[in-house]
Amino acid sequence: MLPSVCSRLSRVSWFCQGQRTLSLFSSSGSSNWSKVVSDAEKIVGYPTSFMSLRCLLSDELSNVAMHVRKLVGTQHPLLNTARGFVYDSKNNLQMRGLVVLLLSKAAGPSHTASDLLAQDMVSGIYPSQRNLAEITELIHTAFLVHRGIVDLKEWTVSDGPLKDMQFGNKMAVLGGDFLLANACTGLAQLDNTKVVELISSAIGDLVQGVYYENFNNIEENGLISGVNVAQWEEQIFLSHGALLAKSCQAAMELAGHDKESQRLAYKYGKHLSLGHKLNSDLQPFVKSDMGEPVSFSMSAAPVVFHRQIVGQERWHQQLQQAKTLGNQMDYSKLLAAVKSEKGVSSVVDLCCYHSNKALEAIQAFPSSEARSALENIASAITKF
Amino acid sequence: MAGPWWRQCRRWSTNRTTVSLFETLWYADGRSSSSLGRACWSSGPLNEGQPPSTTQIHLKTLTYNSSLIRQKSRFLYPTRQPCCCRTTHSDAKLKDPFTLAQKDMTSLYDDIKKELFVSTDELKFLCDYYFDGKGKAIRPMIVVLMARALNIHSNGSGGQRAVAMITEMIHTASLVHDDVIDGSDKRRGKRTINEVWGEKKAILTGDFILSAASVILARIGNNAVVKVFSQVIDDLVRGEFMQLGSKENENERFKHYLEKTFKKTASLIANSCKAVSILVNSDPDIHEIAYQYGKNVGIAFQLVDDVLDFTSGANQLGKPTAADLKLGLATGPVLFACQQFPELHGMIMRRFSSKGDVDRAWKFVIQSDGVEQTSFLAKRYCQEAIRQVSMLRPSPERDALIRLTEMVLSRDK
């Protein structure tokens, strides 16, 4: 089954439109979320597959897809990333592209730029804005692929043959670079150096955010001190918000909208992605279904807040208490400890704050179905 | 402008004349799309079973008659009216490229480092790692000299220096990623980033340098220049993909090798030269001269690099010798040697993966005149570069660009 899945890697986002299941906000919120998104997709015209066919059907990506097949049975993370392109995972909803398109439509045609023609618009969106939405998705996907690179020195023989990992890394580097190169070409064709600058700086932000997330973070044992909610939020913005915020701003720039519209679009993108991230961090803490083994990252928002609330010392105690005899972490125990304090509710509050901020930003745009869709999306991030 | 690939291939396959090889080589400008590449395949297997002899490629008796000469018969400088263009180069009397470019080069690395804004100390350190002034910096030097040589034709412009920075930054970003792909542990005598800090950090470092270069590029504010560099990035990635595959057919293989060489090395130099030209000039003929100079020097540079992989001592190049063979790559010297020693064919196809392949291939190459032929080919590319740049008006910088080709050929590291 897997080989067939991987061979479809390059065509998937195009062909799976009809059947993708939206599990981003799983559990109770999901039906609401799916409806919000599928309604929104209808508004922007054709199906939201942003990764251009040209890129997906290229020899290079088929090459990668073919090679990825060889990785089946190994533990290289690229396999999981590839799998995620097929079965919608929480990371590959192409939500960023959709939001860029909705904002473009909500802002409407330009009144100032003379070289932009209203008749070029399709479903109220300029072609350049559609290309931008695609570029945003390409960059996001490139980083998903690059995130899956393995440090070979940390690989032990018991984990599997090193050769497989070297090969997987090679594919991940090339695949990610290829997507980035396509994004660069697409950017250049927009003929707007301000947009090139904005999106390039967003790539830089992403790198810094990912770097922080991976390496400056609380290590697995959670013993490194000095977590600070403000600093944490800044980094979360870099890794999860900057790309969408700057893409939203760029969509306004492409249509010749003024600085104020650009600022509001940026604000919407920023708060939506922060709220979105908080929502997914909250999932293990608000889900009620027992039975499944729980697991969460030590840098998940509720944990970060919890640590700030209880202080380092208590946190270390709780960590010790949650450890089993084999020195394994018992996550359900730790989960209970976090839930017993105000960390979770603080994060819920923060999530609502970002949702409200996003709603506030969008109010300045004229009322339209695209605006309603953006409102619905911003509201949906507070449903758990 | 170049004739379609497949026509070159056909000619090559039917006539086996010497000129056709070179025409094929000269046209290796990487513009052929993959569909044209496929057309080559369909031109049929050629001369299977008939071992090719070295005399097929009479490099030394080649009568060089590229259509490029015909195309560029209009000499730019003699026909131009001497006008009162400002010359920014005037104090330069020496023709040594290094000395001439020095003024522009001294603070280049510091300026690059200033552009790499990073909040994390370690990431900052990694981004700066190769901008230590220890590289050859041949790319920015070409850009700087080309910019000054071209400015005689017009007024000069800001942004040219930024192009030199971008060139070096894109080059460095691609090095950092290449080292991960190849699993290299040494570069310029230093341990590589992936070797010391791991692959994850190396990839992010490369991505960051690229994004910083793109920001500088965008700030130049010229859409044509942005497009030129997006082509470079596309070529770099496609060149890397080309390196994954090998071709069964010998002529296909040579074409593949040269196209890969263009994309991985020459495209950056060619397009950077074009970019500095676009910034000061609206004459497409001059852009083409700048581009052709960069392209030909770039290919020659890489051919020499491939020769040095066989001839240079282990420490001179900052990386181990026969590194390409060990990576499974068949470069110019091997491809030429294969004409004398068909035994190499099987090894090339299995990418020197069997035990003893690397040693045997090495010996064949040394016994053959593959090294000489590759060097000769590099020389021809340099001659074309000189011919191109000679069409610019004379200036110390133009002459330095000519001398630079000699340095490309004579370098031993």
Coordinates of N, CA, C and O in Angstrom, one line a residue, chain B residues 138-211:
Chain B
I138 N 36.3 34.0 -6.3 CA 36.5 34.3 -7.7 C 35.2 34.9 -8.4 O 35.3 35.7 -9.3
R139 N 34.1 34.4 -7.9 CA 32.8 34.9 -8.5 C 32.6 36.4 -8.2 O 32.4 37.1 -9.2
P140 N 32.6 36.8 -7.0 CA 32.4 38.3 -6.8 C 33.5 39.1 -7.5 O 33.3 40.2 -8.0
M141 N 34.7 38.5 -7.6 CA 35.8 39.2 -8.3 C 35.4 39.4 -9.8 O 35.6 40.5 -10.3
I142 N 34.9 38.4 -10.4 CA 34.5 38.5 -11.8 C 33.4 39.6 -11.9 O 33.4 40.4 -12.8
V143 N 32.5 39.5 -11.0 CA 31.3 40.5 -11.0 C 31.8 41.9 -10.9 O 31.4 42.8 -11.7
V144 N 32.7 42.1 -10.0 CA 33.2 43.5 -9.8 C 34.0 44.0 -11.0 O 33.8 45.1 -11.4
L145 N 34.8 43.1 -11.6 CA 35.6 43.5 -12.7 C 34.6 43.8 -13.9 O 34.8 44.7 -14.7
M146 N 33.7 42.9 -14.1 CA 32.8 43.0 -15.2 C 32.0 44.3 -15.0 O 31.8 45.1 -16.0
A147 N 31.5 44.6 -13.8 CA 30.8 45.8 -13.6 C 31.6 47.0 -14.0 O 31.1 47.9 -14.7
R148 N 32.9 47.1 -13.6 CA 33.7 48.2 -14.0 C 34.0 48.3 -15.5 O 34.0 49.4 -16.1
A149 N 34.2 47.1 -16.1 CA 34.5 47.1 -17.5 C 33.2 47.6 -18.3 O 33.4 48.2 -19.3
L150 N 32.0 47.3 -17.7 CA 30.8 47.7 -18.4 C 30.5 49.1 -18.2 O 29.8 49.8 -19.0
N151 N 30.9 49.6 -17.1 CA 30.5 51.0 -16.7 C 31.1 52.0 -17.7 O 30.6 53.2 -17.7
I152 N 32.1 51.6 -18.4 CA 32.6 52.5 -19.4 C 31.6 52.8 -20.5 O 31.5 53.8 -21.1
H153 N 30.7 51.8 -20.7 CA 29.7 51.9 -21.7 C 28.5 52.7 -21.2 O 27.7 53.0 -22.0
S154 N 28.5 53.0 -20.0 CA 27.4 53.8 -19.5 C 27.8 54.5 -18.1 O 29.0 54.6 -17.9
N155 N 26.8 54.8 -17.3 CA 27.1 55.6 -16.2 C 27.4 54.9 -14.9 O 27.6 55.5 -13.9
G156 N 27.3 53.6 -14.9 CA 27.5 52.9 -13.6 C 26.2 53.0 -12.8 O 25.4 53.9 -13.1
S157 N 26.1 52.2 -11.8 CA 24.9 52.2 -11.1 C 25.1 51.6 -9.7 O 26.0 50.7 -9.6
G158 N 24.2 51.9 -8.8 CA 24.2 51.2 -7.5 C 23.7 49.8 -7.8 O 23.2 49.6 -8.8
G159 N 23.9 49.0 -6.8 CA 23.3 47.7 -7.0 C 24.3 46.7 -7.6 O 24.1 45.5 -7.4
Q160 N 25.3 47.2 -8.2 CA 26.3 46.2 -8.8 C 27.1 45.5 -7.7 O 27.4 44.3 -7.8
R161 N 27.4 46.3 -6.7 CA 28.1 45.7 -5.5 C 27.2 44.7 -4.8 O 27.7 43.6 -4.4
A162 N 25.9 45.0 -4.8 CA 25.0 44.1 -4.2 C 25.0 42.8 -5.0 O 24.9 41.7 -4.4
V163 N 25.1 42.9 -6.3 CA 25.1 41.7 -7.1 C 26.3 40.8 -6.7 O 26.2 39.6 -6.6
A164 N 27.5 41.5 -6.5 CA 28.7 40.7 -6.1 C 28.4 40.0 -4.8 O 28.8 38.8 -4.7
M165 N 27.8 40.6 -3.9 CA 27.5 40.0 -2.6 C 26.5 38.8 -2.8 O 26.7 37.7 -2.3
I166 N 25.5 39.0 -3.6 CA 24.5 38.0 -3.8 C 25.1 36.8 -4.5 O 24.8 35.6 -4.1
T167 N 26.0 37.0 -5.4 CA 26.7 35.9 -6.1 C 27.4 35.0 -5.1 O 27.3 33.8 -5.1
E168 N 28.2 35.7 -4.2 CA 28.9 34.9 -3.3 C 28.0 34.2 -2.3 O 28.3 33.1 -1.8
M169 N 26.9 34.9 -1.9 CA 26.0 34.3 -0.9 C 25.3 33.1 -1.5 O 25.1 32.0 -0.9
I170 N 24.8 33.2 -2.8 CA 24.1 32.0 -3.4 C 25.1 30.9 -3.5 O 24.8 29.7 -3.2
H171 N 26.3 31.2 -3.9 CA 27.3 30.2 -4.1 C 27.5 29.5 -2.7 O 27.6 28.2 -2.7
T172 N 27.7 30.3 -1.7 CA 27.9 29.7 -0.3 C 26.7 28.8 0.1 O 26.9 27.7 0.6
A173 N 25.5 29.4 -0.1 CA 24.3 28.6 0.3 C 24.3 27.2 -0.4 O 24.0 26.2 0.2
S174 N 24.7 27.3 -1.7 CA 24.6 26.0 -2.4 C 25.7 25.0 -1.9 O 25.5 23.8 -1.9
L175 N 26.9 25.6 -1.5 CA 28.0 24.8 -1.0 C 27.5 24.0 0.3 O 27.8 22.8 0.4
V176 N 26.8 24.8 1.1 CA 26.4 24.2 2.4 C 25.4 23.0 2.2 O 25.6 22.0 2.8
H177 N 24.5 23.2 1.2 CA 23.6 22.1 0.9 C 24.3 21.0 0.2 O 24.0 19.8 0.5
D178 N 25.2 21.3 -0.7 CA 25.9 20.3 -1.4 C 26.7 19.4 -0.5 O 26.8 18.2 -0.7
D179 N 27.3 20.0 0.5 CA 28.1 19.2 1.5 C 27.2 18.2 2.2 O 27.7 17.1 2.6
V180 N 26.0 18.6 2.4 CA 25.1 17.6 3.1 C 24.7 16.5 2.1 O 24.8 15.3 2.4
I181 N 24.4 16.9 0.9 CA 24.0 15.9 -0.1 C 25.2 14.9 -0.4 O 25.0 13.7 -0.5
D182 N 26.4 15.4 -0.5 CA 27.6 14.6 -0.7 C 28.2 14.0 0.5 O 29.1 13.2 0.4
G183 N 27.7 14.4 1.7 CA 28.3 13.9 2.9 C 29.7 14.3 3.1 O 30.5 13.6 3.7
S184 N 30.1 15.5 2.6 CA 31.5 15.9 2.7 C 31.8 16.4 4.1 O 30.9 17.0 4.8
D185 N 33.0 16.1 4.5 CA 33.4 16.5 5.9 C 34.4 17.7 5.8 O 34.7 18.2 6.9
K186 N 34.9 18.0 4.7 CA 35.9 19.1 4.6 C 35.6 20.1 3.5 O 35.1 19.6 2.4
R187 N 35.8 21.3 3.7 CA 35.6 22.3 2.7 C 36.6 23.5 2.9 O 36.6 24.0 4.1
R188 N 37.3 23.8 1.9 CA 38.3 24.9 2.1 C 39.2 24.7 3.4 O 39.4 25.6 4.1
G189 N 39.5 23.4 3.6 CA 40.4 23.1 4.7 C 39.7 23.2 6.0 O 40.4 23.0 7.1
K190 N 38.4 23.5 6.0 CA 37.7 23.5 7.3 C 36.8 22.3 7.4 O 36.4 21.8 6.4
R191 N 36.4 22.0 8.6 CA 35.4 21.0 8.7 C 34.0 21.6 8.3 O 33.8 22.7 8.5
T192 N 33.2 20.8 7.6 CA 32.0 21.4 7.1 C 31.0 21.5 8.2 O 31.1 21.0 9.3
I193 N 29.9 22.3 7.9 CA 28.9 22.6 8.9 C 28.2 21.3 9.3 O 28.0 21.0 10.5
N194 N 27.9 20.5 8.3 CA 27.2 19.2 8.6 C 28.0 18.3 9.5 O 27.5 17.6 10.3
E195 N 29.3 18.4 9.2 CA 30.2 17.5 10.0 C 30.3 17.9 11.5 O 30.2 17.1 12.4
V196 N 30.3 19.2 11.7 CA 30.5 19.7 13.1 C 29.1 19.9 13.8 O 28.9 19.4 14.9
W197 N 28.2 20.5 13.1 CA 26.9 20.8 13.8 C 25.7 19.9 13.3 O 24.6 20.1 13.8
G198 N 25.9 19.1 12.4 CA 24.8 18.2 12.0 C 24.1 18.7 10.7 O 24.1 19.9 10.4
E199 N 23.4 17.8 10.1 CA 22.7 18.1 8.8 C 21.6 19.0 9.0 O 21.4 19.9 8.1
K200 N 20.8 18.9 10.0 CA 19.6 19.8 10.2 C 20.1 21.2 10.2 O 19.5 22.1 9.5
K201 N 21.1 21.6 11.0 CA 21.5 22.9 11.1 C 22.1 23.4 9.8 O 22.0 24.6 9.4
A202 N 22.8 22.5 9.1 CA 23.4 22.9 7.8 C 22.4 23.3 6.8 O 22.5 24.4 6.2
I203 N 21.3 22.6 6.8 CA 20.3 22.9 5.8 C 19.6 24.2 6.1 O 19.4 25.1 5.2
L204 N 19.3 24.4 7.4 CA 18.7 25.7 7.8 C 19.7 26.9 7.5 O 19.3 28.0 7.1
T205 N 21.0 26.7 7.7 CA 22.0 27.7 7.4 C 21.9 28.1 6.0 O 21.9 29.3 5.6
G206 N 21.9 27.1 5.1 CA 21.9 27.3 3.7 C 20.6 28.1 3.3 O 20.6 29.1 2.5
D207 N 19.5 27.6 3.9 CA 18.2 28.3 3.6 C 18.2 29.8 4.0 O 17.7 30.6 3.3
F208 N 18.9 30.0 5.2 CA 18.9 31.4 5.6 C 19.7 32.3 4.8 O 19.3 33.4 4.4
I209 N 20.9 31.8 4.4 CA 21.8 32.6 3.5 C 21.1 32.9 2.2 O 21.1 34.1 1.7
L210 N 20.3 31.9 1.7 CA 19.6 32.2 0.4 C 18.5 33.2 0.6 O 18.3 34.1 -0.2
S211 N 17.8 33.2 1.8 CA 16.8 34.2 2.0 C 17.4 35.6 2.2 O 16.8 36.5 1.6

